[in-house]
PDB file of C-alpha atoms and ligand atoms in Angstrom:
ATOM      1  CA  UNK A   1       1.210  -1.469  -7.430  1.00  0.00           C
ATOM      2  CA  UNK A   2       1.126  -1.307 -11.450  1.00  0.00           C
ATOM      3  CA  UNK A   3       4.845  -0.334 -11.743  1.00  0.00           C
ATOM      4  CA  UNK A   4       7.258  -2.196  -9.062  1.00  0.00           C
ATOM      5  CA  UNK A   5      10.656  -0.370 -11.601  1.00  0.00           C
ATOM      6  CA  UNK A   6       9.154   3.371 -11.025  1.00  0.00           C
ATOM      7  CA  UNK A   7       8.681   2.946  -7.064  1.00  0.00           C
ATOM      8  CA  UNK A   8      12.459   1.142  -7.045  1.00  0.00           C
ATOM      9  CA  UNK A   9      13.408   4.353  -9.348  1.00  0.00           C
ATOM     10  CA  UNK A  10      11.783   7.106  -6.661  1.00  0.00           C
ATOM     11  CA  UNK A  11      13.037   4.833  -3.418  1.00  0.00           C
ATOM     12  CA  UNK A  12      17.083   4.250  -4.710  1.00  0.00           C
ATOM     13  CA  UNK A  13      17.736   7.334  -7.286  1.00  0.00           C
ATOM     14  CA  UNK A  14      15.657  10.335  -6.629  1.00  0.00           C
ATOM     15  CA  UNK A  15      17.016  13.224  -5.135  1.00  0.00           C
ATOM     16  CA  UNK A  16      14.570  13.479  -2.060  1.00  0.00           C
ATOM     17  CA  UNK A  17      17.604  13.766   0.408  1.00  0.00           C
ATOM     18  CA  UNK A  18      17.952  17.480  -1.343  1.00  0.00           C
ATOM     19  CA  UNK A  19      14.318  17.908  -1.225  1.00  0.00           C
ATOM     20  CA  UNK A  20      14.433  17.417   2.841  1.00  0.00           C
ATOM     21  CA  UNK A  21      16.828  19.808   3.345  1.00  0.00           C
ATOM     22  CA  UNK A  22      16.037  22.642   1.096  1.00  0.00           C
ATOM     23  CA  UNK A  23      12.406  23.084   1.126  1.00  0.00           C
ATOM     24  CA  UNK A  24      10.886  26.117  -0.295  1.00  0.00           C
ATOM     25  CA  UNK A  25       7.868  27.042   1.342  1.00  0.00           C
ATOM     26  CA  UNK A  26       6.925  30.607  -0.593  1.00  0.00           C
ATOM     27  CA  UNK A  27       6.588  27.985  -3.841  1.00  0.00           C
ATOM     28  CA  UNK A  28       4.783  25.758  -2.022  1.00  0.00           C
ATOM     29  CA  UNK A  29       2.184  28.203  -0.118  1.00  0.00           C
ATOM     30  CA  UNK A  30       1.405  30.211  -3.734  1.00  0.00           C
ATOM     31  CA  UNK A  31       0.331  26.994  -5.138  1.00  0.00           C
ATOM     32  CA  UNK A  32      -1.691  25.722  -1.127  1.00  0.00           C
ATOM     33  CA  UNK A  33      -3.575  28.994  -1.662  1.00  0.00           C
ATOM     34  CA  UNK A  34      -5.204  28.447  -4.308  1.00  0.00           C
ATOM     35  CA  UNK A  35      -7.075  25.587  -2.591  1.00  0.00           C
ATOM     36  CA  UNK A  36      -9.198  28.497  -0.394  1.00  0.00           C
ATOM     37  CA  UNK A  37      -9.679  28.503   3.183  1.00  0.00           C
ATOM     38  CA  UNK A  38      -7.994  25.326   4.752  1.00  0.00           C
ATOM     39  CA  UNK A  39      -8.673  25.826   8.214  1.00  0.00           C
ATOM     40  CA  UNK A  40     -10.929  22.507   9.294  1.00  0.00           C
ATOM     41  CA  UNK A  41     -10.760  20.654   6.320  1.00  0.00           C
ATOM     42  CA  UNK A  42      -9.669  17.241   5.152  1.00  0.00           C
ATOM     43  CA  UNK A  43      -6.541  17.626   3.235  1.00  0.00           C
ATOM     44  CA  UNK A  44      -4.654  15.404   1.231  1.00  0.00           C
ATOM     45  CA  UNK A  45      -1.241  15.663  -0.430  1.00  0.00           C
ATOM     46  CA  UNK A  46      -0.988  13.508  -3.502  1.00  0.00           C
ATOM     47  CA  UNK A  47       2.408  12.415  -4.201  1.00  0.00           C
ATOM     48  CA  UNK A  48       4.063  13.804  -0.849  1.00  0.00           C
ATOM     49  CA  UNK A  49       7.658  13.196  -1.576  1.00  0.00           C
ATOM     50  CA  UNK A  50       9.332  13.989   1.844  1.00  0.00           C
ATOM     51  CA  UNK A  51       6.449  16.165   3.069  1.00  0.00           C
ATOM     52  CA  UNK A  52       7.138  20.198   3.153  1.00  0.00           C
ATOM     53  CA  UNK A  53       3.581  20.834   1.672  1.00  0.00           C
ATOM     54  CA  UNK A  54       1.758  18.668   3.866  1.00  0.00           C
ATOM     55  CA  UNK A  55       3.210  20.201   6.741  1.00  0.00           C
ATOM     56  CA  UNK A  56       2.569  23.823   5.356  1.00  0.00           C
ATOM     57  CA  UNK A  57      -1.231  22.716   5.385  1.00  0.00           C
ATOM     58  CA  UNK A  58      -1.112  21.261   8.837  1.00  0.00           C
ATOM     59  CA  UNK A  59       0.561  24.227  10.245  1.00  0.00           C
ATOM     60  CA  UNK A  60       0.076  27.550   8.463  1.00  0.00           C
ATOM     61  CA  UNK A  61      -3.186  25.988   6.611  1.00  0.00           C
ATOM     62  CA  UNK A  62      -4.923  24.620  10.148  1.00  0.00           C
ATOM     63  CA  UNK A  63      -6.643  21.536   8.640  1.00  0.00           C
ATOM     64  CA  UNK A  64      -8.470  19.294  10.600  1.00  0.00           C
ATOM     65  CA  UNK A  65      -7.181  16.235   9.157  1.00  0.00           C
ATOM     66  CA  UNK A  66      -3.673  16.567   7.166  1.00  0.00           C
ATOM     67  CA  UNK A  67      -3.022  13.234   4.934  1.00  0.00           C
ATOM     68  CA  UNK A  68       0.479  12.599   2.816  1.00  0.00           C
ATOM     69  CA  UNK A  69       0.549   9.925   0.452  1.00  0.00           C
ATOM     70  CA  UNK A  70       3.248   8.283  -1.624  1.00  0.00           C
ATOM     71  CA  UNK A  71       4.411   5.461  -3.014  1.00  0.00           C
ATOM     72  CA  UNK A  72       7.958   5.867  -2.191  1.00  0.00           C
ATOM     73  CA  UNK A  73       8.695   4.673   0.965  1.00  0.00           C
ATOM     74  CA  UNK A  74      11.928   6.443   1.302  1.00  0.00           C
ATOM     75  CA  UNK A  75      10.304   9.556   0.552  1.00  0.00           C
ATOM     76  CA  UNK A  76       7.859   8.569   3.505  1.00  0.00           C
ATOM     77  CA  UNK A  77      10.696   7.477   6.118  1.00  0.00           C
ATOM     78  CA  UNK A  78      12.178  11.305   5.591  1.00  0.00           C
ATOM     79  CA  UNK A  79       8.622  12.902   5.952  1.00  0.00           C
ATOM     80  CA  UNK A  80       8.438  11.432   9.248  1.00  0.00           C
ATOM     81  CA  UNK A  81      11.527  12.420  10.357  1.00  0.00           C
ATOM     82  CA  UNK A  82      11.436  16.314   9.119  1.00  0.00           C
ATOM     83  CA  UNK A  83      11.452  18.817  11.256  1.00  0.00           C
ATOM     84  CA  UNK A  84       7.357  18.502  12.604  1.00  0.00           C
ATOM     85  CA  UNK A  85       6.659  22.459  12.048  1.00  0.00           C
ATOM     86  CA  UNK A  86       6.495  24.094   8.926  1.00  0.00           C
ATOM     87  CA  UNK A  87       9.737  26.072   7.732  1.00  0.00           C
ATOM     88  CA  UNK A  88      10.151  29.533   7.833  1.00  0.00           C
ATOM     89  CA  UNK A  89      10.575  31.740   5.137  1.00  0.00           C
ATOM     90  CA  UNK A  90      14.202  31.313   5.156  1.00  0.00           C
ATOM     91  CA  UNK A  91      13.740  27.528   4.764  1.00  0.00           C
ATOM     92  CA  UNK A  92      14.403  27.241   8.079  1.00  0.00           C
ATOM     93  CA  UNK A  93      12.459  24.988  10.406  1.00  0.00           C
ATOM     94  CA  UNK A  94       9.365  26.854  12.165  1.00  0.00           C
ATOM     95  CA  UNK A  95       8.079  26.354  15.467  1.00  0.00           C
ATOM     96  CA  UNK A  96       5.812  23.089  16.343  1.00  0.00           C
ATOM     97  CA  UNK A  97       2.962  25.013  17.942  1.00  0.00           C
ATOM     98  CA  UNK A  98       0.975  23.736  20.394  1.00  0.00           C
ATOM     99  CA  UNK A  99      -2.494  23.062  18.096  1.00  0.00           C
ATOM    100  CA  UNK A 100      -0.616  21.010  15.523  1.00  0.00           C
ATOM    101  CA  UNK A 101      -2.878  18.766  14.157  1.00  0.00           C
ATOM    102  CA  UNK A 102      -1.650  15.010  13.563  1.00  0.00           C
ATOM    103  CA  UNK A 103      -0.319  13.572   9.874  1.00  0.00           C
ATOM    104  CA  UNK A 104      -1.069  10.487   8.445  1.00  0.00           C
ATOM    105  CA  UNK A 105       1.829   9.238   5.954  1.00  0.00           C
ATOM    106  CA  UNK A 106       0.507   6.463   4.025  1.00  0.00           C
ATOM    107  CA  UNK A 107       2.129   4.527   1.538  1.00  0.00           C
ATOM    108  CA  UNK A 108      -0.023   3.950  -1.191  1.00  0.00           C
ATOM    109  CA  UNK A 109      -0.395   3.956  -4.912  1.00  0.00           C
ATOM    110  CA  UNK A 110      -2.266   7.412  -6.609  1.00  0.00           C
ATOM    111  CA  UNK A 111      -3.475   5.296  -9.349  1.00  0.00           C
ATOM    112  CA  UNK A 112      -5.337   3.447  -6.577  1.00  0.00           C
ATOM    113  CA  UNK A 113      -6.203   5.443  -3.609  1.00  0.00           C
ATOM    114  CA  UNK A 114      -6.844   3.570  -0.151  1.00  0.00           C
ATOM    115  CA  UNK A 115      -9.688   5.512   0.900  1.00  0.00           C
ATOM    116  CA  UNK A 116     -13.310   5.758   0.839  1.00  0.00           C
ATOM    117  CA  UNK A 117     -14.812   8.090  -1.788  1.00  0.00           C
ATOM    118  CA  UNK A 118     -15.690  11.435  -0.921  1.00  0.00           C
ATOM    119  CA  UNK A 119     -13.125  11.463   1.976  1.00  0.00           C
ATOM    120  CA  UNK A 120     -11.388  14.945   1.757  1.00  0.00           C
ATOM    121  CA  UNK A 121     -12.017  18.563   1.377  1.00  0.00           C
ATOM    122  CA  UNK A 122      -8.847  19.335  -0.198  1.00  0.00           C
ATOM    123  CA  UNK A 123      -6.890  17.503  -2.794  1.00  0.00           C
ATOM    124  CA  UNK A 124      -3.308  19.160  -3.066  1.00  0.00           C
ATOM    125  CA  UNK A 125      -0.689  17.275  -5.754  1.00  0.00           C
ATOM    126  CA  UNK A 126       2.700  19.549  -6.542  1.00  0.00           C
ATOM    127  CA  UNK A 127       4.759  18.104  -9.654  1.00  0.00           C
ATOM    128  CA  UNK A 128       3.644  13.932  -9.157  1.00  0.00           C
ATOM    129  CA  UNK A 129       0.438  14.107 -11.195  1.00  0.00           C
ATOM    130  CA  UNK A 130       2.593  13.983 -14.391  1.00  0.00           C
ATOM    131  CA  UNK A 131       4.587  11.054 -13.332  1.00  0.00           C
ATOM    132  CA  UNK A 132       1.684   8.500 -12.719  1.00  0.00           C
ATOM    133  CA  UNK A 133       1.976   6.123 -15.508  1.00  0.00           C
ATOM    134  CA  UNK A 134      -1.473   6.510 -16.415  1.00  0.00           C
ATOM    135  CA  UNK A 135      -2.434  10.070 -15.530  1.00  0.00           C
ATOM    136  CA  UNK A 136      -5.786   9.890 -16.803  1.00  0.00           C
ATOM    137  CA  UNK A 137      -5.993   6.888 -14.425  1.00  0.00           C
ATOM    138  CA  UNK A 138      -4.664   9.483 -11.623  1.00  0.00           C
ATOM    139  CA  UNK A 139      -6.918  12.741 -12.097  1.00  0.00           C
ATOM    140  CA  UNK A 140     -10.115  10.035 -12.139  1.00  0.00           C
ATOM    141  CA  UNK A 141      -8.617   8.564  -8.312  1.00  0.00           C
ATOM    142  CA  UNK A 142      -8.366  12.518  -7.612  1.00  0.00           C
ATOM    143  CA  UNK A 143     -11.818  13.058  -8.539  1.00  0.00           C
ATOM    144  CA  UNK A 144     -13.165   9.931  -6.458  1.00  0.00           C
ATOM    145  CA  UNK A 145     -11.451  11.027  -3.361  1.00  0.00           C
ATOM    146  CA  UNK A 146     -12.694  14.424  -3.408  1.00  0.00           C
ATOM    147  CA  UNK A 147     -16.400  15.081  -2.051  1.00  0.00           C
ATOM    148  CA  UNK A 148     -18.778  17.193  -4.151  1.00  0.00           C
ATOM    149  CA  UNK A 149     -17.690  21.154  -4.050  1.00  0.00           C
ATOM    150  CA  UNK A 150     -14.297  20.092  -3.142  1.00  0.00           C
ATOM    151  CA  UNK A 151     -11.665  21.627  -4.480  1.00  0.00           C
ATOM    152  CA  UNK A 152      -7.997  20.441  -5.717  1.00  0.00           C
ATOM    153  CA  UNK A 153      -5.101  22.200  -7.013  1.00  0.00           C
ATOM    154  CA  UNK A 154      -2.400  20.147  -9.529  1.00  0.00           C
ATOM    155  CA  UNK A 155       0.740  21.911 -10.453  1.00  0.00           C
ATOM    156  CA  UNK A 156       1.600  20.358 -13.734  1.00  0.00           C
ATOM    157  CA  UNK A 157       4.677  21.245 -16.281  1.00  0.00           C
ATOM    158  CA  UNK A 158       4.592  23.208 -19.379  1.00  0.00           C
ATOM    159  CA  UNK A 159       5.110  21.017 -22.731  1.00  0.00           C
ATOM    160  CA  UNK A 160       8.936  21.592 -23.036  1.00  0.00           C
ATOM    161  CA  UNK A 161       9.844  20.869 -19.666  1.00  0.00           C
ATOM    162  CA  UNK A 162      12.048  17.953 -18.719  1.00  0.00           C
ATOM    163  CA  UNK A 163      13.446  16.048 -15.597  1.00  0.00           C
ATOM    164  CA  UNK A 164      15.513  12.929 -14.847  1.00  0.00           C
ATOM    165  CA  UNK A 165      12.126  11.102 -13.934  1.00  0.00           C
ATOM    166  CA  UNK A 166      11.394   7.911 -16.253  1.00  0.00           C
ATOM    167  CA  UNK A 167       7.808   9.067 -16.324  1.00  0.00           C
ATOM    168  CA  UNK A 168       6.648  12.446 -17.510  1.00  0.00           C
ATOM    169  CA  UNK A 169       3.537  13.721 -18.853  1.00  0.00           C
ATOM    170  CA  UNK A 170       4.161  17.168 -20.594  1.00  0.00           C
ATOM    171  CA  UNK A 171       1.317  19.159 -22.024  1.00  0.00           C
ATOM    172  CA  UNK A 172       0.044  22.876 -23.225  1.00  0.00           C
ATOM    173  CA  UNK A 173      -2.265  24.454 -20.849  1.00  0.00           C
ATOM    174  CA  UNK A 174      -5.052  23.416 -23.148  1.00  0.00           C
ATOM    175  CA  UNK A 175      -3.735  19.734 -22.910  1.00  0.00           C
ATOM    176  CA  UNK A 176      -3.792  19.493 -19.254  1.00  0.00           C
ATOM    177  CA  UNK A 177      -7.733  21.453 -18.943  1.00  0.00           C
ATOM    178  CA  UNK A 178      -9.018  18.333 -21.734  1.00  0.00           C
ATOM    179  CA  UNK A 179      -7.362  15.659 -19.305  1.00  0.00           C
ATOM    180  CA  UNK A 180      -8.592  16.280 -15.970  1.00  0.00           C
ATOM    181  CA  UNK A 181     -12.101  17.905 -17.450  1.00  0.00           C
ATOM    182  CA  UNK A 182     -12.365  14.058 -18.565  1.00  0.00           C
ATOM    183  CA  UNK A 183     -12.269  12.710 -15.212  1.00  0.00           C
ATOM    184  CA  UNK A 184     -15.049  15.410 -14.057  1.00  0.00           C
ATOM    185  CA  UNK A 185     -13.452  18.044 -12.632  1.00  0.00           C
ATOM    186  CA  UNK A 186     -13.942  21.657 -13.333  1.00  0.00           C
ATOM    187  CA  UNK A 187     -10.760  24.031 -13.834  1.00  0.00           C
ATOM    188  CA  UNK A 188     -11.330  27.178 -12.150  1.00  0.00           C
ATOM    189  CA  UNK A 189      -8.249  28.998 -12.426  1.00  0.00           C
ATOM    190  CA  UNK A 190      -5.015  28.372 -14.166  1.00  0.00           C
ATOM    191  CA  UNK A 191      -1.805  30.355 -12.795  1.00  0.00           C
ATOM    192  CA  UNK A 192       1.483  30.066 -13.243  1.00  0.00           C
ATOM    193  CA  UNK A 193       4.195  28.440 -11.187  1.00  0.00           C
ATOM    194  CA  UNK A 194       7.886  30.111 -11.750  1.00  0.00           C
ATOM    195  CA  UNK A 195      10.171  26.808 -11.206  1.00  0.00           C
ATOM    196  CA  UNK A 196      12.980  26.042  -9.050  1.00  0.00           C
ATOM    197  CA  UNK A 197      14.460  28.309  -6.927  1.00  0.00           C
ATOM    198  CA  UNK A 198      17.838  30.058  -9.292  1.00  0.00           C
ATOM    199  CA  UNK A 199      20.471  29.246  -6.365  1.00  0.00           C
ATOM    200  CA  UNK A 200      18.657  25.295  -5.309  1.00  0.00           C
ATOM    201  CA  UNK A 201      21.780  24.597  -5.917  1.00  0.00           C
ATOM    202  CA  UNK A 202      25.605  25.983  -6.538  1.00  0.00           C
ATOM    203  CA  UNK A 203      26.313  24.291  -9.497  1.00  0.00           C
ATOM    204  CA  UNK A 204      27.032  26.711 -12.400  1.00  0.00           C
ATOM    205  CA  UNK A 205      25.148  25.098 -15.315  1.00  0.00           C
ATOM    206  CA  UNK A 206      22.374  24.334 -13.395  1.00  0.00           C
ATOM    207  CA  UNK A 207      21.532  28.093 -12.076  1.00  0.00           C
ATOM    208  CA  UNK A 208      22.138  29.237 -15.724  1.00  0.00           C
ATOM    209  CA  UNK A 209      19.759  27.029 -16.950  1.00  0.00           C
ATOM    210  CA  UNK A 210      17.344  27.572 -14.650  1.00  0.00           C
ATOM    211  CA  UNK A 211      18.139  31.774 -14.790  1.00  0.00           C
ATOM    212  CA  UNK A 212      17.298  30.950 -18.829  1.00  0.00           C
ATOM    213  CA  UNK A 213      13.852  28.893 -17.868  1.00  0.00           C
ATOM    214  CA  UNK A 214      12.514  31.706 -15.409  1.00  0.00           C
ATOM    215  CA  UNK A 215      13.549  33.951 -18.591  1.00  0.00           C
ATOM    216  CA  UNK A 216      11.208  31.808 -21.674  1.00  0.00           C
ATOM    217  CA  UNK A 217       8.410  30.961 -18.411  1.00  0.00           C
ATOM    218  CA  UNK A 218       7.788  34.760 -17.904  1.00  0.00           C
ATOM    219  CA  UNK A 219       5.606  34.548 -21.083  1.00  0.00           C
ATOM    220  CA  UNK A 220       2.142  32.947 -20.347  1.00  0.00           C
ATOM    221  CA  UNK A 221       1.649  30.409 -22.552  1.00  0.00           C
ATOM    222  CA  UNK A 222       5.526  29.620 -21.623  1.00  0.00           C
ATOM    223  CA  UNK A 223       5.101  29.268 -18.173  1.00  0.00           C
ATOM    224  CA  UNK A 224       7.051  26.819 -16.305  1.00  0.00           C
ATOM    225  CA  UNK A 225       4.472  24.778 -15.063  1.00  0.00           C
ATOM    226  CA  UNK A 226       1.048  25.209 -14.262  1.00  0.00           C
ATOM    227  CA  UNK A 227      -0.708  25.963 -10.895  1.00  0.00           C
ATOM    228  CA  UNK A 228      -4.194  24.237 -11.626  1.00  0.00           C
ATOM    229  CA  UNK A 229      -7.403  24.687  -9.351  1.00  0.00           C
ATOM    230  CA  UNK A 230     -10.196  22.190  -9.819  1.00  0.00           C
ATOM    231  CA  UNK A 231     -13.381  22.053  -8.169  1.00  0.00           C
ATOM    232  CA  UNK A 232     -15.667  18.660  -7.889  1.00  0.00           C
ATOM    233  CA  UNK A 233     -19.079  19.660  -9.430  1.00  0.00           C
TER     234      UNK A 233
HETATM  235  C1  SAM B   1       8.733  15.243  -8.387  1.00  0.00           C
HETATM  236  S1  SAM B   1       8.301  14.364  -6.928  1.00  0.00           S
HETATM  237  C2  SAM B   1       7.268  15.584  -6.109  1.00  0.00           C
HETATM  238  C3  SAM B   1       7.175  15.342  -4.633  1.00  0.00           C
HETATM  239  C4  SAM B   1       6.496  16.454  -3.814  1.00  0.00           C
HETATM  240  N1  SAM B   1       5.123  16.649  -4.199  1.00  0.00           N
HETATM  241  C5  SAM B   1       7.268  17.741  -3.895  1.00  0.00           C
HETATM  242  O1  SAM B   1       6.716  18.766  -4.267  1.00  0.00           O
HETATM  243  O2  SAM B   1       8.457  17.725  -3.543  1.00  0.00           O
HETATM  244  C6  SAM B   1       7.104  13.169  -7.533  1.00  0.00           C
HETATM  245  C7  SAM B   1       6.532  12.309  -6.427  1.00  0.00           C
HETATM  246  O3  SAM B   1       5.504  11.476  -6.954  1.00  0.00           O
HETATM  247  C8  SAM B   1       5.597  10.212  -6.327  1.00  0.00           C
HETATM  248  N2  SAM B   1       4.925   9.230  -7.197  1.00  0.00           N
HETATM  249  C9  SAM B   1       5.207   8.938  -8.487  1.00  0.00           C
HETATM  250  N3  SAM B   1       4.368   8.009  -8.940  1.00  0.00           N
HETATM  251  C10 SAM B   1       3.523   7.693  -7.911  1.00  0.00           C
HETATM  252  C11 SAM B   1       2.419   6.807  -7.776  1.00  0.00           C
HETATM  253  N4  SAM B   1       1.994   6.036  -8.772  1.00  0.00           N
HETATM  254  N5  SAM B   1       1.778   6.778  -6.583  1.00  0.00           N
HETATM  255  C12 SAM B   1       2.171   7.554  -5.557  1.00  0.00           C
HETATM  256  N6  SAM B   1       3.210   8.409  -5.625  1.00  0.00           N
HETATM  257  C13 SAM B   1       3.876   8.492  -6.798  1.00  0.00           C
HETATM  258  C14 SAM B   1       7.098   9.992  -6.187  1.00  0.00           C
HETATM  259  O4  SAM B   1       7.440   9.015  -5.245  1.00  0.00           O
HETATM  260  C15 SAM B   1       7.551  11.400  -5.786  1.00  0.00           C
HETATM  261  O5  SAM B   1       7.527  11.567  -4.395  1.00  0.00           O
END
């Protein structure tokens, strides 16, 4: 582990208590589509937090083989306690149907990947990517994980956005492309990813602001964050 302070940051401070109980799936499926078909594949969430996405792609996406990693064990202990089906639209938790397929949480570090190279299908990574120390570092573990015609989507923030994470890697849509064409991937499609949900929360600032962000985001080259999809040439 390069950075023993971030993990302590993510496992005492971060807000993934919220995250567990109000998950927002729509969000989370726009961005899992752009992966293509997962039914069968090898799938691997990159940065997990407390799992919702994972568990999208092991129950709406039918992998074969559904992988969540993170570094925060905290984030880890509350993935394997959620709800084991998917929510519902309503944020609700779905159904466990009978053909669910198994999920591995590991605890590791994205900037050094325990697996094998080549070993998935489908690389998914929603809002971590940018708070690996060294992000270049990140997109090249990405790219060794993935097997040849694989493909990955990253959803990465605009330039002007900001969190309460100590690490964050902002950057223009140009900005991002340069960075992970460097560790050989090839973008084929940029969308755009709206933000938060307006009512997350009830606190009055916080829905302005975030009424004010889906306002500036609804230009392109303002968009919130990015919804990235890479391919492995
Ligand atoms: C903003 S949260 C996003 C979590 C989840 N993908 C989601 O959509 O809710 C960022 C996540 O990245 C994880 N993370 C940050 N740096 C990491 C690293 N070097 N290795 C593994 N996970 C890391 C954090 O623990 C946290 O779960």
């Amino acid at each position: 582990m390069r950075d023993a302070g971030l993990r302590e940051f993510y496992d005492r401070t971060y807000h993934f208590g919220e995250d567990a109980d109000r998950p927002n799936p729509d969000r989370l499926w726009r961005a899992l589509r752009e992966l293509g078909p997962l039914e069968g594949t090898r799938f691997l969430d990159l940065g997990c937090g407390v799992g919702w996405a994972t568990r999208l792609a092991a129950e709406r996406g039918q992998v074969a083989q559904a992988v969540g990693l993170d570094f925060s064990r905290t984030a880890l202990a509350l993935a394997a306690r959620a709800p084991r089906a998917a929510p519902t639209a309503d944020g609700r938790a779905g159904r466990t149907g009978p053909a669910s397929v198994p999920i591995a949480w590991v605890c590791g570090d994205g900037l050094a990947l325990p697996f094998p190279d080549d070993s998935f299908d489908r690389v998914f990574s929603f809002g971590s990517m940018e708070h690996f120390p060294d992000v270049a570092a990140g997109f090249g573990e990405l790219a060794r994980v993935l097997r040849r015609g694989g493909c990955a989507v990253t959803v990465v923030p605009n330039f002007y956005v900001r969190t309460a994470q100590p690490v964050e890697h902002r950057a223009t849509a140009r900005g991002w492309r340069t960075l992970i064409e460097r560790a050989g991937l090839q973008v084929t499609r940029m969308t755009g990813d709206p933000g938060p949900a307006i009512f997350k929360n009830r606190r009055p600032g916080r829905i302005a602001l975030r009424l004010g962000l889906r306002l500036v985001g609804s230009l392109p080259p303002l968009r919130y964050q990015f919804i990235v999809a890479l391919r492995k040439p």
